Short mmCIF file of C-alpha atoms in Angstrom, two decimals:
data_model
loop_
_atom_site.label_atom_id
_atom_site.label_comp_id
_atom_site.label_asym_id
_atom_site.label_seq_id
_atom_site.Cartn_x
_atom_site.Cartn_y
_atom_site.Cartn_z
CA MET A 3 -21.38 13.36 -44.60
CA LYS A 4 -18.16 11.76 -45.17
CA ILE A 5 -16.45 14.42 -43.05
CA ILE A 6 -18.99 13.83 -40.14
CA ALA A 7 -18.47 9.95 -40.49
CA SER A 8 -14.69 10.64 -40.58
CA MET A 9 -14.90 12.72 -37.35
CA ILE A 10 -16.74 10.21 -35.56
CA PHE A 11 -14.10 7.49 -36.45
CA LEU A 12 -11.54 9.40 -35.30
CA LEU A 13 -13.26 10.26 -32.01
CA PHE A 14 -13.89 6.34 -31.72
CA VAL A 15 -10.06 5.53 -32.21
CA ILE A 16 -8.97 8.17 -29.73
CA ASP A 17 -11.47 7.13 -27.14
CA ALA A 18 -10.27 3.33 -27.67
CA LEU A 19 -6.62 4.37 -27.20
CA ALA A 20 -7.18 6.55 -23.87
CA LEU A 21 -5.62 4.86 -20.85
CA THR A 22 -7.40 5.13 -17.59
CA GLU A 23 -5.80 5.31 -14.29
CA LYS A 24 -7.39 1.84 -13.61
CA ALA A 25 -5.67 0.35 -16.71
CA PHE A 26 -2.48 1.94 -16.17
CA ILE A 27 -2.22 0.83 -12.60
CA ASP A 28 -3.06 -2.83 -13.86
CA LYS A 29 0.08 -2.44 -16.43
CA VAL A 30 2.03 -1.26 -13.53
CA LEU A 31 1.21 -3.94 -10.95
CA ASN A 32 1.62 -6.67 -13.79
CA GLN A 33 5.46 -5.97 -13.70
CA ASP A 34 6.29 -8.91 -11.37
CA THR A 35 10.15 -8.31 -12.01
CA ASN A 36 10.00 -5.36 -9.81
CA PHE A 37 8.52 -7.04 -6.62
CA GLU A 38 10.53 -10.49 -7.39
CA LYS A 39 12.53 -10.03 -4.50
CA ASP A 40 9.97 -8.91 -2.12
CA LYS A 41 7.98 -12.09 -3.33
CA ILE A 42 11.11 -14.10 -2.29
CA TYR A 43 11.26 -12.66 1.20
CA VAL A 44 7.58 -13.34 1.74
CA ALA A 45 8.01 -16.89 0.35
CA ILE A 46 11.03 -17.37 3.02
CA LYS A 47 9.08 -16.34 5.97
CA GLN A 48 5.87 -18.78 4.71
CA ILE A 49 8.44 -21.38 4.48
CA GLU A 50 9.63 -20.55 8.34
CA LEU A 51 6.36 -20.23 9.40
CA ASP A 52 5.07 -23.70 7.84
CA ALA A 53 8.35 -25.32 9.24
CA SER A 54 7.87 -23.90 12.81
CA LYS A 55 4.26 -25.17 12.96
CA ARG A 56 4.88 -28.61 11.74
CA SER A 57 8.11 -28.95 13.95
CA TYR A 58 6.02 -27.88 16.99
CA ALA A 59 2.34 -29.00 16.35
CA ASP A 60 2.81 -32.21 14.07
CA TRP A 61 2.56 -35.58 15.77
CA ASN A 62 6.09 -36.36 16.31
CA ALA A 63 6.88 -40.03 16.12
CA ASP A 64 9.99 -41.67 17.76
CA LEU A 65 11.07 -45.22 17.50
CA SER A 66 13.58 -46.71 19.57
CA ALA A 67 14.84 -50.31 19.84
CA SER A 68 17.28 -52.34 22.23
CA LEU A 69 18.94 -55.46 22.33
CA LEU A 70 20.96 -56.68 25.32
CA ASN A 71 22.83 -59.70 26.13
CA SER A 72 24.36 -60.64 29.51
CA TYR A 73 26.14 -63.82 30.93
CA TYR A 74 25.93 -64.32 34.63
CA ASP A 75 28.46 -66.41 36.36
CA ILE A 76 28.30 -67.29 40.10
CA ASP A 77 31.04 -68.89 42.16
CA ASN A 78 29.37 -70.25 45.43
CA ASN A 79 31.46 -71.65 48.09
CA THR A 80 29.12 -72.94 50.81
CA THR A 81 28.44 -76.04 52.76
CA SER A 82 24.71 -75.47 52.11
CA THR A 83 22.86 -78.13 50.15
CA ALA A 84 20.47 -75.54 48.58
CA ILE A 85 20.10 -75.47 44.92
CA TYR A 86 21.28 -72.22 43.30
CA ASP A 87 21.62 -70.45 40.15
CA LYS A 88 25.14 -71.06 38.71
CA TYR A 89 24.88 -69.57 35.18
CA ARG A 90 22.32 -67.10 33.65
CA TYR A 91 22.33 -65.99 30.09
CA ASN A 92 19.80 -62.97 29.53
CA ASN A 93 18.50 -61.83 25.92
CA ASN A 94 16.58 -59.00 26.25
CA LYS A 95 14.75 -57.10 23.26
CA SER A 96 12.42 -54.57 23.29
CA LEU A 97 10.98 -52.17 20.69
CA LYS A 98 8.94 -48.60 21.53
CA LEU A 99 7.20 -46.12 19.33
CA SER A 100 6.08 -42.91 20.91
CA ILE A 101 4.07 -40.32 19.53
CA LYS A 102 4.01 -36.76 20.87
CA LYS A 103 1.92 -33.69 20.07
CA ASN A 104 2.09 -30.19 21.13
CA PHE A 105 -0.86 -27.72 20.84
CA LEU A 106 -0.84 -24.43 19.12
CA SER A 107 -3.60 -23.05 21.80
CA ASN A 108 -1.66 -24.08 25.07
CA PRO A 109 1.53 -25.40 26.18
CA SER A 110 0.27 -28.76 26.95
CA THR A 111 1.79 -32.05 25.58
CA LEU A 112 -0.12 -35.39 24.74
CA THR A 113 1.94 -38.81 24.32
CA PHE A 114 1.16 -42.21 23.28
CA SER A 115 3.59 -44.85 23.36
CA VAL A 116 3.45 -48.77 22.61
CA LYS A 117 6.30 -51.06 24.08
CA ARG A 118 6.84 -54.77 23.45
CA SER A 119 9.92 -55.93 25.58
CA ILE A 120 10.80 -59.99 25.40
CA PRO A 121 13.38 -60.71 28.13
CA ASP A 122 14.26 -64.29 27.60
CA VAL A 123 17.05 -65.96 30.72
CA ASP A 124 18.39 -69.68 30.21
CA ILE A 125 19.39 -70.75 33.89
CA THR A 126 21.70 -73.52 34.76
CA ARG A 127 21.46 -74.60 38.56
CA TYR A 128 24.23 -76.06 40.70
CA LYS A 129 24.19 -77.55 44.13
CA GLN A 130 27.28 -77.96 46.39
CA ASP A 131 29.58 -76.62 43.26
CA ALA A 132 28.33 -79.37 40.96
CA LEU A 133 25.76 -79.55 38.39
CA TYR A 134 22.44 -80.25 39.91
CA ILE A 135 21.01 -83.47 38.96
CA GLY A 136 17.45 -83.15 38.13
CA SER A 137 14.85 -82.61 35.42
CA ASP A 138 14.99 -78.98 36.13
CA SER A 139 18.79 -78.53 36.37
CA LYS A 140 18.64 -76.46 33.08
CA TYR A 141 15.47 -74.29 32.27
CA SER A 142 14.21 -71.08 30.49
CA ILE A 143 12.01 -68.29 31.38
CA THR A 144 10.55 -66.77 28.23
CA THR A 145 8.31 -63.87 28.84
CA PHE A 146 6.86 -60.56 27.24
CA ASP A 147 5.50 -57.47 28.11
CA ASN A 148 3.33 -55.00 26.01
CA THR A 149 2.74 -51.60 27.58
CA TYR A 150 0.31 -49.03 26.08
CA LYS A 151 0.38 -45.56 27.54
CA ILE A 152 -1.36 -42.32 27.08
CA SER A 153 -0.10 -39.28 29.02
CA TYR A 154 -0.98 -35.61 29.11
CA LYS A 155 0.82 -32.79 30.75
CA TYR A 156 -0.50 -29.25 31.37
CA PRO A 157 2.16 -26.72 32.65
CA LEU A 158 0.03 -24.41 35.23
CA LEU A 159 2.83 -21.91 35.74
CA LYS A 160 6.42 -22.40 34.01
CA HIS A 161 6.17 -23.97 30.62
CA GLY A 162 8.53 -26.72 29.83
CA GLU A 163 10.99 -27.52 27.23
CA SER A 164 8.34 -26.74 24.26
CA ALA A 165 7.91 -23.16 25.30
CA SER A 166 10.49 -21.92 22.91
CA GLY A 167 9.21 -23.84 19.85
CA LEU A 168 5.73 -22.31 20.71
CA LYS A 169 7.29 -18.63 20.94
CA THR A 170 8.95 -19.20 17.60
CA TYR A 171 5.67 -20.30 16.12
CA ARG A 172 3.93 -17.19 17.26
CA ARG A 173 6.79 -15.06 16.15
CA ASP A 174 6.96 -16.47 12.68
CA ILE A 175 3.13 -15.80 12.33
CA LEU A 176 3.95 -11.96 12.79
CA ASP A 177 7.23 -12.10 10.90
CA LEU A 178 5.13 -13.18 7.90
CA GLU A 179 2.23 -10.36 8.42
CA ARG A 180 5.22 -7.89 8.69
CA GLU A 181 7.08 -9.07 5.33
CA LYS A 182 3.55 -9.13 3.43
CA PHE A 183 3.58 -5.39 4.70
CA ASP A 184 6.78 -4.84 3.17
CA PHE A 185 5.79 -6.45 0.06
CA ASP A 186 2.55 -3.83 -0.16
CA ASP A 187 4.90 -1.08 0.55
CA ALA A 188 7.32 -2.04 -2.08
CA GLN A 189 4.43 -2.34 -4.67
CA GLU A 190 2.73 0.84 -3.52
CA GLY A 191 5.89 2.82 -3.63
CA PHE A 192 6.58 1.63 -7.19
CA LEU A 193 2.95 2.43 -8.14
CA VAL A 194 3.09 5.93 -6.78
CA ALA A 195 6.13 6.83 -8.89
CA ARG A 196 4.71 5.54 -11.86
CA LEU A 197 1.27 7.67 -10.97
CA LYS A 198 3.33 10.59 -10.63
CA GLN A 199 4.76 10.10 -14.26
CA PHE A 200 1.25 9.07 -15.42
CA ILE A 201 0.01 12.74 -13.89
CA ASP A 202 3.07 14.33 -15.77
CA TRP A 203 1.98 12.48 -18.80
CA ASN A 204 -1.58 13.97 -18.67
CA PHE A 205 0.03 17.16 -17.76
CA TYR A 206 1.88 17.28 -21.06
CA GLN A 207 -0.87 15.92 -23.02
CA LYS A 208 -3.30 18.50 -21.96
CA ASN A 209 -0.73 21.46 -22.72
CA ALA A 210 -0.21 19.79 -25.86
CA GLU A 211 -3.89 20.31 -26.68
CA VAL A 212 -4.02 23.89 -25.29
CA TYR A 213 -0.93 24.75 -27.32
CA GLN A 214 -2.56 23.16 -30.43
CA ASP A 215 -5.75 25.02 -29.92
CA TYR A 216 -3.97 28.28 -29.61
CA SER A 217 -1.91 27.65 -32.87
CA GLN A 218 -5.26 26.58 -34.72
CA SER A 219 -7.02 29.81 -33.29
CA LEU A 220 -4.10 32.01 -34.88
CA THR A 221 -3.87 29.87 -38.15
CA ILE A 222 -7.54 30.35 -39.08
CA ILE A 223 -7.12 34.20 -38.70
CA GLN A 224 -7.74 36.09 -41.90
CA VAL A 225 -5.73 39.17 -41.80
CA ASN A 226 -7.18 42.26 -43.09
CA LYS A 227 -4.10 44.32 -43.30
CA VAL A 228 -0.72 43.71 -44.66
CA LYS A 229 1.22 44.95 -41.35
CA ASP A 230 -0.89 42.74 -39.36
CA LYS A 231 0.46 39.33 -41.44
CA SER A 232 4.01 39.68 -39.69
CA LYS A 233 2.72 40.19 -36.13
CA LEU A 234 0.47 36.96 -36.80
CA ASN A 235 3.32 35.07 -38.44
CA THR A 236 5.55 35.84 -35.45
CA ALA A 237 2.99 34.74 -32.93
CA ILE A 238 2.26 31.50 -34.96
CA LEU A 239 6.08 30.80 -35.06
CA ARG A 240 6.31 31.30 -31.24
CA ALA A 241 3.16 28.89 -30.81
CA LYS A 242 5.16 26.37 -32.55
CA GLN A 243 8.00 26.43 -30.60
CA ASP A 244 6.03 25.93 -27.42
CA ILE A 245 4.33 23.01 -29.16
CA SER A 246 7.82 21.44 -29.92
CA SER A 247 9.32 22.14 -26.67
CA ASN A 248 6.16 20.69 -24.73
CA ASP A 249 6.38 17.58 -27.30
CA SER A 250 9.98 16.70 -26.45
CA LYS A 251 9.37 16.59 -22.63
CA LEU A 252 6.17 14.53 -23.54
CA GLN A 253 8.12 12.18 -25.69
CA SER A 254 10.84 11.83 -23.34
CA LEU A 255 8.40 11.07 -20.48
CA LYS A 256 6.63 8.29 -22.66
CA ARG A 257 10.22 6.84 -23.23
CA ALA A 258 10.84 6.44 -19.49
CA LEU A 259 7.41 4.88 -18.96
CA VAL A 260 7.75 2.46 -22.03
CA SER A 261 11.31 1.59 -20.99
CA VAL A 262 10.34 1.04 -16.79
CA LEU A 263 7.16 -0.76 -17.57
CA ASN A 264 8.54 -2.69 -20.72
CA ASP A 265 5.35 -1.88 -22.59
CA SER A 266 5.77 -0.38 -26.16
CA SER A 267 1.73 0.11 -26.43
CA LEU A 268 2.28 3.21 -24.31
CA TRP A 269 3.43 4.81 -27.56
CA PHE A 270 -0.16 4.84 -28.86
CA GLU A 271 -2.32 5.87 -26.10
CA SER A 272 -3.20 8.67 -24.01
CA PRO A 273 -3.77 9.19 -20.54
CA LYS A 274 -7.28 9.64 -19.45
CA ILE A 275 -7.86 11.10 -15.93
CA ASN A 276 -10.86 11.65 -13.99
CA THR A 277 -10.90 15.19 -13.17
CA GLU A 278 -13.90 14.85 -10.98
CA LYS A 279 -12.01 12.62 -8.58
CA ARG A 280 -12.15 14.15 -4.87
CA SER A 281 -10.61 13.33 -1.61
CA LYS A 282 -12.31 11.06 0.82
CA ILE A 283 -12.08 12.61 4.34
CA MET A 284 -12.07 10.14 7.23
CA PRO A 285 -14.57 10.86 9.85
CA ASP A 286 -12.32 9.22 12.54
CA LEU A 287 -8.91 9.77 11.31
CA THR A 288 -7.04 8.30 14.22
CA GLN A 289 -8.66 5.16 14.14
CA TYR A 290 -8.35 4.83 10.36
CA LEU A 291 -4.63 5.69 10.65
CA GLN A 292 -4.25 2.91 13.30
CA HIS A 293 -5.95 0.18 11.42
CA ASN A 294 -4.63 0.88 7.79
CA VAL A 295 -1.32 2.79 7.72
CA ARG A 296 1.26 0.10 7.33
CA PHE A 297 4.16 1.95 9.06
CA LEU A 298 2.06 1.84 12.25
CA LEU A 299 0.78 -1.65 11.57
CA LYS A 300 4.64 -2.75 11.42
CA LEU A 301 5.18 -0.96 14.43
CA GLU A 302 2.28 -2.51 16.06
CA ILE A 303 3.64 -6.08 15.05
CA ASP A 304 7.01 -5.01 16.50
CA LYS A 305 5.46 -4.28 19.64
CA ARG A 306 3.71 -7.55 19.65
CA LEU A 307 6.78 -9.34 18.97
CA LYS A 308 8.44 -7.71 21.98
CA LYS A 309 5.58 -8.69 24.09
CA ILE A 310 5.80 -12.54 23.12
CA ASP A 311 9.46 -12.20 24.27
CA LEU A 312 8.50 -10.37 27.57
CA ASP A 313 5.73 -13.03 28.12
CA TYR A 314 8.34 -16.08 27.60
CA HIS A 315 11.01 -14.71 29.91
CA ASN A 316 8.27 -13.56 32.39
CA ASN A 317 6.85 -17.14 32.25
CA GLN A 318 10.32 -18.69 32.73
CA SER A 319 10.78 -17.04 35.97
CA LEU A 320 7.90 -18.77 37.31
CA TYR A 321 7.98 -21.79 39.48
CA LYS A 322 7.36 -25.22 37.83
CA LEU A 323 3.95 -26.59 38.35
CA ASP A 324 2.57 -29.60 35.95
CA PHE A 325 -0.46 -31.20 36.09
CA ASN A 326 -0.20 -34.77 34.63
CA ILE A 327 -2.91 -37.42 33.76
CA ASP A 328 -1.49 -41.12 33.00
CA ALA A 329 -3.49 -44.19 31.62
CA GLU A 330 -1.36 -47.46 31.13
CA ARG A 331 -2.09 -50.98 29.96
CA ASN A 332 0.02 -53.80 30.34
CA ASP A 333 -0.26 -57.26 28.86
CA ASN A 334 2.19 -59.75 30.42
CA LYS A 335 2.94 -63.25 29.69
CA GLY A 336 5.54 -65.77 30.43
CA ASN A 337 6.77 -68.73 32.76
CA THR A 338 8.61 -69.59 35.88
CA MET A 339 10.49 -72.65 36.49
CA THR A 340 6.98 -74.45 37.35
CA ALA A 341 4.22 -72.22 36.09
CA VAL A 342 2.81 -70.75 33.20
CA TYR A 343 1.13 -66.99 33.75
CA LYS A 344 -0.66 -64.47 31.69
CA SER A 345 -1.78 -61.11 33.13
CA LYS A 346 -3.39 -57.87 32.37
CA SER A 347 -3.08 -54.72 34.06
CA ILE A 348 -4.48 -50.89 33.86
CA LEU A 349 -3.09 -47.98 35.75
CA TYR A 350 -4.30 -44.65 36.15
CA THR A 351 -2.48 -41.61 37.85
CA ALA A 352 -2.89 -38.28 38.09
CA GLY A 353 -0.65 -35.90 40.03
CA LEU A 354 0.79 -32.50 40.51
CA ASN A 355 4.71 -31.79 40.02
CA PHE A 356 6.34 -29.01 41.66
CA SER A 357 9.86 -27.67 41.65
CA MET A 358 11.43 -24.30 42.09
CA PRO A 359 15.02 -22.96 41.57
CA ILE A 360 16.97 -21.76 44.48
CA GLY A 361 18.23 -18.37 43.62
CA VAL A 362 17.68 -15.99 40.58
CA ASP A 363 18.39 -16.78 36.86
CA VAL A 364 20.19 -13.72 36.26
CA ASN A 365 20.03 -13.71 32.26
CA ASN A 366 16.38 -14.39 32.56
CA GLN A 367 15.95 -11.38 34.43
CA LYS A 368 18.27 -9.26 32.24
CA ASP A 369 16.18 -10.40 29.05
CA ILE A 370 13.12 -9.19 31.05
CA GLN A 371 14.47 -5.85 31.82
CA VAL A 372 15.57 -5.33 27.94
CA ALA A 373 12.34 -6.54 26.89
CA GLN A 374 10.56 -3.98 28.79
CA LEU A 375 12.59 -1.30 27.77
CA ASN A 376 12.19 -2.24 24.06
CA LEU A 377 8.38 -2.31 24.35
CA GLN A 378 8.53 1.08 25.95
CA LYS A 379 10.64 2.67 23.33
CA LEU A 380 8.31 1.17 20.63
CA ASN A 381 5.46 2.82 22.56
CA ILE A 382 7.05 5.96 22.21
CA ASP A 383 7.92 5.66 18.72
CA TYR A 384 4.33 4.55 17.91
CA ASN A 385 2.65 7.45 19.58
CA ASN A 386 5.07 9.91 18.00
CA LYS A 387 4.78 8.34 14.24
CA LEU A 388 0.97 8.38 15.08
CA LYS A 389 1.13 12.38 15.86
CA ASP A 390 3.47 13.05 12.59
CA ILE A 391 1.32 11.25 10.20
CA ARG A 392 -1.94 12.72 11.53
CA SER A 393 -0.45 16.16 11.34
CA ASP A 394 0.64 15.55 7.64
CA VAL A 395 -2.74 14.14 6.87
CA GLU A 396 -4.35 17.16 8.05
CA ALA A 397 -2.21 19.61 6.33
CA LEU A 398 -2.70 17.64 3.13
CA ILE A 399 -6.53 18.03 3.47
CA VAL A 400 -6.03 21.85 3.97
CA GLY A 401 -3.95 21.95 1.09
CA LEU A 402 -6.30 20.01 -1.09
CA ASN A 403 -9.42 22.33 0.00
CA LEU A 404 -7.31 25.36 -1.33
CA LYS A 405 -6.39 23.92 -4.72
CA LYS A 406 -9.90 22.71 -5.13
CA LYS A 407 -11.01 26.24 -4.77
CA ALA A 408 -8.19 27.19 -7.21
CA LEU A 409 -9.68 24.80 -9.43
CA ASP A 410 -13.15 26.27 -9.29
CA THR A 411 -11.81 29.68 -9.89
CA TYR A 412 -9.89 28.46 -13.12
CA GLN A 413 -13.05 26.89 -14.55
CA LYS A 414 -14.90 30.13 -14.18
CA LEU A 415 -11.94 32.23 -15.89
CA ARG A 416 -12.10 29.54 -18.73
CA ILE A 417 -15.65 30.47 -19.53
CA GLY A 418 -14.66 34.36 -19.39
CA VAL A 419 -11.64 34.14 -21.54
CA GLU A 420 -13.54 31.99 -24.36
CA SER A 421 -16.00 34.68 -24.27
CA GLU A 422 -13.45 37.42 -24.37
CA ALA A 423 -11.79 35.61 -27.30
CA ASN A 424 -15.14 35.44 -29.45
CA LEU A 425 -15.79 39.24 -28.81
CA ALA A 426 -12.29 40.00 -29.98
CA LEU A 427 -12.30 37.94 -33.17
CA LYS A 428 -15.54 39.55 -34.25
CA GLY A 429 -13.96 43.05 -33.42
CA TYR A 430 -10.93 42.39 -35.45
CA LEU A 431 -13.26 41.39 -38.22
CA ASN A 432 -15.36 44.52 -37.68
CA ASP A 433 -11.93 46.27 -37.84
CA SER A 434 -12.57 47.60 -34.36
CA VAL A 435 -9.81 45.50 -32.54
CA SER A 436 -6.37 45.34 -33.71
CA ILE A 437 -4.32 42.12 -34.37
CA THR A 438 -2.08 42.96 -31.35
CA ALA A 439 -5.06 43.12 -29.32
CA LEU A 440 -6.68 39.80 -30.58
CA ILE A 441 -3.43 37.94 -30.30
CA ASP A 442 -3.06 39.13 -26.50
CA VAL A 443 -6.68 37.84 -25.93
CA TYR A 444 -5.77 34.32 -27.50
CA GLN A 445 -2.64 34.47 -25.34
CA GLU A 446 -4.59 35.20 -22.52
CA LYS A 447 -6.93 32.35 -23.04
CA ARG A 448 -4.15 30.17 -23.64
CA ASP A 449 -2.43 31.20 -20.34
CA VAL A 450 -5.63 30.61 -18.27
CA GLU A 451 -6.01 27.09 -19.87
CA LEU A 452 -2.36 26.15 -19.23
CA ASP A 453 -2.79 27.65 -15.55
CA TYR A 454 -5.87 25.09 -15.41
CA VAL A 455 -3.84 22.28 -16.44
CA LYS A 456 -1.21 23.22 -13.86
CA ALA A 457 -3.58 23.56 -11.36
CA LEU A 458 -5.35 20.09 -12.14
CA LYS A 459 -1.91 18.58 -11.95
CA ASP A 460 -1.08 20.07 -8.54
CA TYR A 461 -4.45 19.05 -7.27
CA GLN A 462 -3.98 15.43 -8.80
CA GLU A 463 -0.49 15.43 -7.11
CA SER A 464 -1.80 16.33 -3.96
CA LEU A 465 -4.69 13.88 -3.87
CA LEU A 466 -2.14 10.99 -4.59
CA LYS A 467 0.06 12.08 -1.82
CA TYR A 468 -2.90 12.26 0.29
CA ASP A 469 -3.88 8.74 -0.81
CA ASP A 470 -0.11 7.54 -0.50
CA LYS A 471 0.14 9.05 3.08
CA LEU A 472 -2.84 7.01 4.08
CA ASP A 473 -1.55 3.80 2.36
CA ARG A 474 -4.90 3.31 -0.03
CA VAL A 475 -3.21 3.95 -3.40
CA LEU A 476 -3.49 0.13 -3.77
CA THR A 477 -6.61 -0.52 -2.24
CA ARG A 478 -8.87 2.18 -3.49
CA TYR A 479 -8.66 0.70 -6.89
#
């Protein structure tokens, strides 16, 4: 009863220390230091995108002020008796606030402005080169103007000065998306390398179990002849050498994993791979590749970036035709020499402004031609890469099917050699089978088990390579 309880406890401990692929992947992806630079690159692109968006589409305010003083002196040599201005002292103050906004969906511009101006004029009047004698020889004109204006401009053909900012913003969106793909590539590349080690770890662990089982099978043989003892001991010694050699490779691999993942708990864990895992075949492989393989998605982004450049240069070659709508209100108050006035006015305007260059912008035409050729080159690269990846995936599918058949074959062989080993042991105990024949049968059983473990490793590696080619090592977990 105690023995059974101990065995159950041991099985529980072993299962608790079993490390599944999912748990191993979590350990790998938690190694942030391996992707720190890639995270910084993404952060930089995010900062650039935010900055270009704010720079282009935020409400941009501008405050301007002016102060102008002037003195006007007139020498008038005339026989006329008309009164005229001899001196004028102007004191002109103004303050203007304007707010402008560009839109992300179109190249239009909306502007609000408020302006207050206060022109003051002190006038001294003369008559026949002498100060005019009268109550109004000196007087002041004090006025103010408040102007409120809203303007909307929509470029119907060539975009205006904000076109470059809009192009930068649209490019920054794609640059960020591309940088995120690069970050995913870095993570998946690191993960694939570690999963290869995980598969090797499982391979050496399974080999260790096979060698241990083989050694135990030899150890429990009760020899019935003195001469059989030497042959059996030789076989046991070789089995222990195999165990030692495999254990050396296993420990070396675990040491490498502990170092790269900085996780000492791996020393006390054993890999647990789902041997029933099978490849998922895509019903429409081409469509899947176009929508999921990052290399193709990055090429697609490169094409869209060139298309943005091409659209921009094509637009800049157009004539300028702007549609404008303005609404303006003016509040005016002041005085003349003899009267005080106050007025309000509202002005609405709508119009089209057209202009065209004379001649051709050589640099812009060059930019158009270069962008067209670069776009054509990217289309060729994309189509060729799509064909290459599809061909590689199809070859991997064929290889996976063949390795799956090999696994099924080894499963049948394992059942057969297990039965042969049991029969051979009975024959040896009945003295109808020699010790040499019994050891040979056990070795055959060991070799089939090792071949099965190797076939399982090959299948797991091919499955990983298949998923890696489809860029779904990250997403399938």
